[in-house]
Amino acid sequence: ENRTPDFTELNPMQKVPVMVDNGFVLTERGLFFMKEVCSLYAVTSLTGSDTSSACLRVCCSDAILKYLATRYDVPEHWYPRQPERRAKVDEYTAWHHSNTRPHAAKVFLLEVLLPAQSGSQVDEVRLIRALSQLDDTLDKLESMFLRRQPFLCGDDITVADLLAVCELMQV
């Protein structure tokens, strides 16, 4: 689906997710290349109406989640307007892209995707190394962000928590 001419017109990188909201197109140009994973988290319509005019596919996109939280009347806790609280969310999401996301994706790639696509056995040595990196990342996530609070950025759930759970549910 992400290789069709229509999709390529929306995102020449042919990556998912892509969001079209009343003619405004926003794409994730990062690591996501796994159609099967993204379809698990896809939302087909923002309004629940005709998906051809309100197409929305979301799969753990930092930009898309922040856009939606800012654009629509959602509870402020998702992406706080208060600068210090918003900065905490942005701090995690920046860290996420070079820590949680690549380390979780590597485990998924080695344990699930490569064996499924190639028919080969799991490379146990590489998987153990990747799991060790993920463990280190999770230790940092706990010590730097969770500490003794219920959510990554404080007492309320935010888009940072959604990004983290999307990655961690894959492993």
mmCIF file of C-alpha atoms in Angstrom:
data_model
loop_
_atom_site.group_PDB
_atom_site.id
_atom_site.type_symbol
_atom_site.label_atom_id
_atom_site.label_comp_id
_atom_site.label_asym_id
_atom_site.label_seq_id
_atom_site.Cartn_x
_atom_site.Cartn_y
_atom_site.Cartn_z
ATOM 1 C CA GLU A 1 0.000 0.000 0.000
ATOM 2 C CA ASN A 2 2.824 2.458 0.803
ATOM 3 C CA ARG A 3 4.422 1.810 -2.624
ATOM 4 C CA THR A 4 1.382 2.907 -4.681
ATOM 5 C CA PRO A 5 1.514 6.093 -6.770
ATOM 6 C CA ASP A 6 -1.187 7.710 -4.604
ATOM 7 C CA PHE A 7 0.754 7.056 -1.404
ATOM 8 C CA THR A 8 4.051 8.112 -3.001
ATOM 9 C CA GLU A 9 2.408 11.410 -3.923
ATOM 10 C CA LEU A 10 1.695 11.978 -0.217
ATOM 11 C CA ASN A 11 5.123 10.818 0.945
ATOM 12 C CA PRO A 12 7.852 10.353 -1.672
ATOM 13 C CA MET A 13 9.851 8.444 0.983
ATOM 14 C CA GLN A 14 7.068 5.788 0.902
ATOM 15 C CA LYS A 15 7.158 5.535 4.696
ATOM 16 C CA VAL A 16 4.269 5.163 7.081
ATOM 17 C CA PRO A 17 2.635 6.845 8.843
ATOM 18 C CA VAL A 18 1.173 9.676 6.813
ATOM 19 C CA MET A 19 -1.600 11.948 7.991
ATOM 20 C CA VAL A 20 -3.875 14.031 5.793
ATOM 21 C CA ASP A 21 -6.052 16.384 7.799
ATOM 22 C CA ASN A 22 -8.261 18.714 5.750
ATOM 23 C CA GLY A 23 -5.633 18.891 3.013
ATOM 24 C CA PHE A 24 -2.661 19.278 5.373
ATOM 25 C CA VAL A 25 -0.166 16.433 4.854
ATOM 26 C CA LEU A 26 2.255 15.404 7.589
ATOM 27 C CA THR A 27 4.601 12.454 7.280
ATOM 28 C CA GLU A 28 7.006 10.503 9.410
ATOM 29 C CA ARG A 29 10.261 10.329 7.542
ATOM 30 C CA GLY A 30 12.065 8.276 10.156
ATOM 31 C CA LEU A 31 12.617 4.608 10.851
ATOM 32 C CA PHE A 32 9.173 3.180 10.239
ATOM 33 C CA PHE A 33 9.200 0.767 7.367
ATOM 34 C CA MET A 34 7.200 -2.081 8.846
ATOM 35 C CA LYS A 35 3.727 -2.025 7.301
ATOM 36 C CA GLU A 36 2.573 -4.936 9.448
ATOM 37 C CA VAL A 37 3.509 -3.158 12.689
ATOM 38 C CA CYS A 38 2.106 0.186 11.652
ATOM 39 C CA SER A 39 -1.211 -1.314 10.650
ATOM 40 C CA LEU A 40 -1.620 -2.546 14.214
ATOM 41 C CA TYR A 41 -1.714 1.058 15.429
ATOM 42 C CA ALA A 42 -3.396 2.692 12.443
ATOM 43 C CA VAL A 43 -6.430 4.870 12.902
ATOM 44 C CA THR A 44 -8.370 4.956 9.682
ATOM 45 C CA SER A 45 -10.287 8.198 10.128
ATOM 46 C CA LEU A 46 -9.945 11.199 12.350
ATOM 47 C CA THR A 47 -13.669 11.875 12.359
ATOM 48 C CA GLY A 48 -14.982 8.362 11.828
ATOM 49 C CA SER A 49 -16.381 9.486 8.505
ATOM 50 C CA ASP A 50 -15.292 9.012 4.898
ATOM 51 C CA THR A 51 -11.649 7.928 5.044
ATOM 52 C CA SER A 52 -10.892 9.271 1.562
ATOM 53 C CA SER A 53 -11.360 12.847 2.767
ATOM 54 C CA ALA A 54 -10.114 12.482 6.333
ATOM 55 C CA CYS A 55 -7.373 9.926 5.917
ATOM 56 C CA LEU A 56 -5.346 9.446 9.066
ATOM 57 C CA ARG A 57 -2.778 6.757 9.693
ATOM 58 C CA VAL A 58 -0.826 7.072 12.908
ATOM 59 C CA CYS A 59 1.948 4.812 14.039
ATOM 60 C CA CYS A 60 3.931 6.359 16.807
ATOM 61 C CA SER A 61 4.775 9.530 14.918
ATOM 62 C CA ASP A 62 6.184 12.246 17.108
ATOM 63 C CA ALA A 63 5.218 15.005 14.659
ATOM 64 C CA ILE A 64 1.751 13.624 14.004
ATOM 65 C CA LEU A 65 0.911 13.057 17.664
ATOM 66 C CA LYS A 66 2.071 16.560 18.608
ATOM 67 C CA TYR A 67 0.155 18.071 15.701
ATOM 68 C CA LEU A 68 -3.072 16.313 16.689
ATOM 69 C CA ALA A 69 -2.706 17.277 20.343
ATOM 70 C CA THR A 70 -2.096 20.896 19.372
ATOM 71 C CA ARG A 71 -4.665 21.145 16.571
ATOM 72 C CA TYR A 72 -7.644 19.482 18.237
ATOM 73 C CA ASP A 73 -9.379 20.029 21.525
ATOM 74 C CA VAL A 74 -7.789 17.238 23.512
ATOM 75 C CA PRO A 75 -6.999 17.293 27.217
ATOM 76 C CA GLU A 76 -3.891 19.380 27.850
ATOM 77 C CA HIS A 77 -2.035 16.557 29.566
ATOM 78 C CA TRP A 78 -1.334 14.904 26.170
ATOM 79 C CA TYR A 79 0.937 17.765 25.066
ATOM 80 C CA PRO A 80 0.990 20.478 27.728
ATOM 81 C CA ARG A 81 0.777 24.142 26.798
ATOM 82 C CA GLN A 82 2.775 25.228 29.855
ATOM 83 C CA PRO A 83 6.389 25.649 28.582
ATOM 84 C CA GLU A 84 8.202 23.708 31.309
ATOM 85 C CA ARG A 85 5.833 20.740 31.118
ATOM 86 C CA ARG A 86 5.922 20.736 27.294
ATOM 87 C CA ALA A 87 9.725 20.894 27.404
ATOM 88 C CA LYS A 88 9.749 17.688 29.474
ATOM 89 C CA VAL A 89 7.669 15.939 26.796
ATOM 90 C CA ASP A 90 9.952 17.291 24.061
ATOM 91 C CA GLU A 91 13.007 16.208 26.053
ATOM 92 C CA TYR A 92 11.800 12.602 26.103
ATOM 93 C CA THR A 93 10.692 12.572 22.467
ATOM 94 C CA ALA A 94 14.124 13.827 21.352
ATOM 95 C CA TRP A 95 15.821 11.151 23.484
ATOM 96 C CA HIS A 96 13.371 8.544 22.215
ATOM 97 C CA HIS A 97 14.551 8.806 18.601
ATOM 98 C CA SER A 98 18.136 7.862 19.402
ATOM 99 C CA ASN A 99 17.459 5.436 22.232
ATOM 100 C CA THR A 100 14.097 3.712 22.755
ATOM 101 C CA ARG A 101 13.109 3.618 19.075
ATOM 102 C CA PRO A 102 16.280 2.201 17.486
ATOM 103 C CA HIS A 103 16.984 -0.279 20.273
ATOM 104 C CA ALA A 104 13.440 -1.671 20.354
ATOM 105 C CA ALA A 105 13.286 -1.721 16.552
ATOM 106 C CA LYS A 106 16.553 -3.652 16.366
ATOM 107 C CA VAL A 107 15.201 -6.378 18.642
ATOM 108 C CA PHE A 108 11.994 -6.596 16.605
ATOM 109 C CA LEU A 109 13.968 -6.703 13.378
ATOM 110 C CA LEU A 110 16.301 -9.476 14.557
ATOM 111 C CA GLU A 111 13.715 -11.558 16.397
ATOM 112 C CA VAL A 112 10.662 -11.227 14.154
ATOM 113 C CA LEU A 113 11.000 -9.397 10.871
ATOM 114 C CA LEU A 114 14.229 -10.796 9.403
ATOM 115 C CA PRO A 115 13.434 -14.436 10.214
ATOM 116 C CA ALA A 116 9.880 -14.046 8.884
ATOM 117 C CA GLN A 117 11.002 -12.448 5.637
ATOM 118 C CA SER A 118 14.088 -14.557 4.997
ATOM 119 C CA GLY A 119 13.013 -17.877 6.496
ATOM 120 C CA SER A 120 16.279 -17.994 8.432
ATOM 121 C CA GLN A 121 16.828 -18.727 12.094
ATOM 122 C CA VAL A 122 17.165 -15.934 14.634
ATOM 123 C CA ASP A 123 20.798 -14.837 14.970
ATOM 124 C CA GLU A 124 21.032 -15.477 18.723
ATOM 125 C CA VAL A 125 24.362 -13.675 19.202
ATOM 126 C CA ARG A 126 23.112 -10.477 17.557
ATOM 127 C CA LEU A 127 19.767 -10.760 19.354
ATOM 128 C CA ILE A 128 21.440 -11.119 22.770
ATOM 129 C CA ARG A 129 23.556 -8.033 22.029
ATOM 130 C CA ALA A 130 20.477 -6.099 20.908
ATOM 131 C CA LEU A 131 18.530 -7.168 24.011
ATOM 132 C CA SER A 132 21.421 -5.991 26.174
ATOM 133 C CA GLN A 133 21.334 -2.579 24.466
ATOM 134 C CA LEU A 134 17.582 -2.428 24.981
ATOM 135 C CA ASP A 135 17.991 -3.344 28.665
ATOM 136 C CA ASP A 136 20.499 -0.486 29.074
ATOM 137 C CA THR A 137 18.052 1.876 27.374
ATOM 138 C CA LEU A 138 15.193 0.740 29.617
ATOM 139 C CA ASP A 139 17.373 1.254 32.704
ATOM 140 C CA LYS A 140 18.085 4.815 31.543
ATOM 141 C CA LEU A 141 14.417 5.364 30.728
ATOM 142 C CA GLU A 142 13.534 4.380 34.282
ATOM 143 C CA SER A 143 16.263 6.368 36.003
ATOM 144 C CA MET A 144 16.048 9.487 33.834
ATOM 145 C CA PHE A 145 12.329 9.747 33.094
ATOM 146 C CA LEU A 146 10.161 7.514 35.273
ATOM 147 C CA ARG A 147 11.980 7.830 38.575
ATOM 148 C CA ARG A 148 9.166 7.676 41.120
ATOM 149 C CA GLN A 149 6.410 9.084 38.936
ATOM 150 C CA PRO A 150 3.664 7.147 37.154
ATOM 151 C CA PHE A 151 4.398 8.460 33.617
ATOM 152 C CA LEU A 152 7.504 9.478 31.677
ATOM 153 C CA CYS A 153 6.990 13.215 32.086
ATOM 154 C CA GLY A 154 5.170 13.442 35.404
ATOM 155 C CA ASP A 155 1.842 12.557 36.919
ATOM 156 C CA ASP A 156 -0.155 12.567 33.683
ATOM 157 C CA ILE A 157 0.054 10.542 30.478
ATOM 158 C CA THR A 158 1.484 12.411 27.463
ATOM 159 C CA VAL A 159 2.386 11.762 23.844
ATOM 160 C CA ALA A 160 5.812 10.719 25.187
ATOM 161 C CA ASP A 161 4.197 7.700 26.857
ATOM 162 C CA LEU A 162 2.398 6.795 23.621
ATOM 163 C CA LEU A 163 5.657 6.877 21.670
ATOM 164 C CA ALA A 164 7.389 4.694 24.237
ATOM 165 C CA VAL A 165 4.616 2.120 24.455
ATOM 166 C CA CYS A 166 4.393 1.842 20.665
ATOM 167 C CA GLU A 167 8.056 0.866 20.514
ATOM 168 C CA LEU A 168 8.047 -1.398 23.537
ATOM 169 C CA MET A 169 4.915 -3.328 22.537
ATOM 170 C CA GLN A 170 6.845 -4.678 19.553
ATOM 171 C CA VAL A 171 9.446 -6.483 21.631
#
